[in-house]
Short mmCIF file of C-alpha atoms in Angstrom, two decimals:
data_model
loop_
_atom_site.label_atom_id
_atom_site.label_comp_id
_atom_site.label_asym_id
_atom_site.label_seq_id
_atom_site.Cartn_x
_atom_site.Cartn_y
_atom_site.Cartn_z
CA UNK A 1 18.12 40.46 -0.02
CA UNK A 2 17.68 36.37 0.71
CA UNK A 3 20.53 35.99 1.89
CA UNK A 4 20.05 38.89 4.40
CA UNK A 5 17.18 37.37 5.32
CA UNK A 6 18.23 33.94 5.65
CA UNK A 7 21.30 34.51 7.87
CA UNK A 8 19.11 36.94 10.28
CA UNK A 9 16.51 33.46 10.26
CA UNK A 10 18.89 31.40 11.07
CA UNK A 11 20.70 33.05 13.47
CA UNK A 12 18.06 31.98 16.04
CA UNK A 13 17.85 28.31 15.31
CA UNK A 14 19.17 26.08 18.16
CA UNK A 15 18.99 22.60 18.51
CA UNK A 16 16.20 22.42 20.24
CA UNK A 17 14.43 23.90 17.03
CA UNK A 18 15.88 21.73 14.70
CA UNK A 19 15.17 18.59 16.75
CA UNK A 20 11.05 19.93 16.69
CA UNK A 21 11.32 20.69 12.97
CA UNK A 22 12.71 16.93 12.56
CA UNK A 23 10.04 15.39 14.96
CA UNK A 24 6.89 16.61 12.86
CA UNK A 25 8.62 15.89 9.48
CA UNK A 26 8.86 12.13 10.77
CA UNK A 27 5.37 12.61 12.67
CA UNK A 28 4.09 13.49 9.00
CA UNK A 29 5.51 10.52 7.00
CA UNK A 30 4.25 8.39 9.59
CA UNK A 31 0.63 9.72 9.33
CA UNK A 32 1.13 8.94 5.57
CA UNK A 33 2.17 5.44 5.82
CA UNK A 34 -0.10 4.19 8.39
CA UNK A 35 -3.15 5.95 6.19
CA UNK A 36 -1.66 4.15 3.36
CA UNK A 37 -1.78 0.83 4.73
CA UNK A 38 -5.23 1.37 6.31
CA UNK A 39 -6.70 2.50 2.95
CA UNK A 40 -4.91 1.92 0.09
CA UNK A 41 -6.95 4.14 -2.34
CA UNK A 42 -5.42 7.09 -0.70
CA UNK A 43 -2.15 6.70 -2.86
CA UNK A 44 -3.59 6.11 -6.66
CA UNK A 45 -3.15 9.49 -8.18
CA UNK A 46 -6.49 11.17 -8.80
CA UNK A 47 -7.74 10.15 -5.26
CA UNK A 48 -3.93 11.36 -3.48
CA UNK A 49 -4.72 12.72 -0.24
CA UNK A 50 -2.62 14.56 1.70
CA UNK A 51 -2.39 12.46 5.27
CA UNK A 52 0.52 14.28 7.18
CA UNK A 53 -0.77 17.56 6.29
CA UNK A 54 -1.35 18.48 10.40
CA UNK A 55 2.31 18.34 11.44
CA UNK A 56 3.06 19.80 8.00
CA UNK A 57 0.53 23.07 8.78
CA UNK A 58 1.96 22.99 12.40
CA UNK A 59 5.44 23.35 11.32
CA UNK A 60 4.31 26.72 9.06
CA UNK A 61 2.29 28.04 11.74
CA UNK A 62 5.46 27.80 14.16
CA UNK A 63 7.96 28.50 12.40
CA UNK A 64 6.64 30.29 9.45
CA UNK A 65 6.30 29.81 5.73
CA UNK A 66 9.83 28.98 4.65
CA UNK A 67 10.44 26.25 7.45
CA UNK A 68 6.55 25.35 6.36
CA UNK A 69 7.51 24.93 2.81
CA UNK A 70 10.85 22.39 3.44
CA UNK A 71 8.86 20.18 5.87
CA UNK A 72 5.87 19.70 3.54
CA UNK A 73 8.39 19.07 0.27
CA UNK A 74 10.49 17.13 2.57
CA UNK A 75 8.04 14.57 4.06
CA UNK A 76 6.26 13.94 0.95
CA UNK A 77 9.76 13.22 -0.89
CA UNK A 78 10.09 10.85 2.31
CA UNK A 79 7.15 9.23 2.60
CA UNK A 80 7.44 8.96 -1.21
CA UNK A 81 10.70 6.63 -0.86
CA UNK A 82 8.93 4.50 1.82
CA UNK A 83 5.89 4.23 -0.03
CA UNK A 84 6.38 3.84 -4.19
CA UNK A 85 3.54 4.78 -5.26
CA UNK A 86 3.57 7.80 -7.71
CA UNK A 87 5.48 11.23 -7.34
CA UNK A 88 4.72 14.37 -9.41
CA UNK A 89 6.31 17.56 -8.62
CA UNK A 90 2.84 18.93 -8.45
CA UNK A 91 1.96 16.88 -5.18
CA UNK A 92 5.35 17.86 -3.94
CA UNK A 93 4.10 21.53 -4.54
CA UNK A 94 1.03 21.43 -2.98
CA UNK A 95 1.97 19.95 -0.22
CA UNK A 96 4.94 22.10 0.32
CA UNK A 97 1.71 24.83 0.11
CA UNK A 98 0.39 23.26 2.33
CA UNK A 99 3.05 24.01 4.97
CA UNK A 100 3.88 27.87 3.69
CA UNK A 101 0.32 28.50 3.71
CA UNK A 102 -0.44 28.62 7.65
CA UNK A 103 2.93 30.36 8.27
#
């Protein structure tokens, strides 16, 4: 039944798609790294907020709540290896939500 799904999904992506999809991933680790450097506090884990989550909720209201879900676990993995601070698979989570949630 996925898979059904999947290919039927993915039968309408073009390159133009895929190159918007791309854009607001990198739009949304760059929201996370500037906030990062303008206040550090952001990025100690009980006070983590989520930065990049407007491309992130863009990308699920577009595209819906799959496409949602990879951009939000994608740019926080990202902005995660740009900025070391501290990774749970929780954070990834929500903010993956946070993307499948508008679609």
């Amino acid at each position: 039944m996925f898979w059904s799904y999947w290919k039927k999904r993915t039968k309408t992506w073009s390159n133009k798609k895929i190159a918007f999809v791309s854009i607001l991933v990198a739009t949304s680790v760059v929201f996370v790294l500037i906030f990062t450097r303008i206040a550090p506090i952001a990025s100690l884990p009980s006070f983590k907020l989520m930065a990049g989550g407007l491309p992130v909720k863009l990308t699920g209201y577009i595209f819906g709540p799959l496409i949602g879900a990879i951009t939000g676990a994608l740019s926080d993995i990202i902005s995660f290896t740009l900025t070391p601070t501290y990774i749970h698979w929780w954070y990834t989570l929500a903010f993956a939500a946070a993307g499948a949630v508008p679609g």
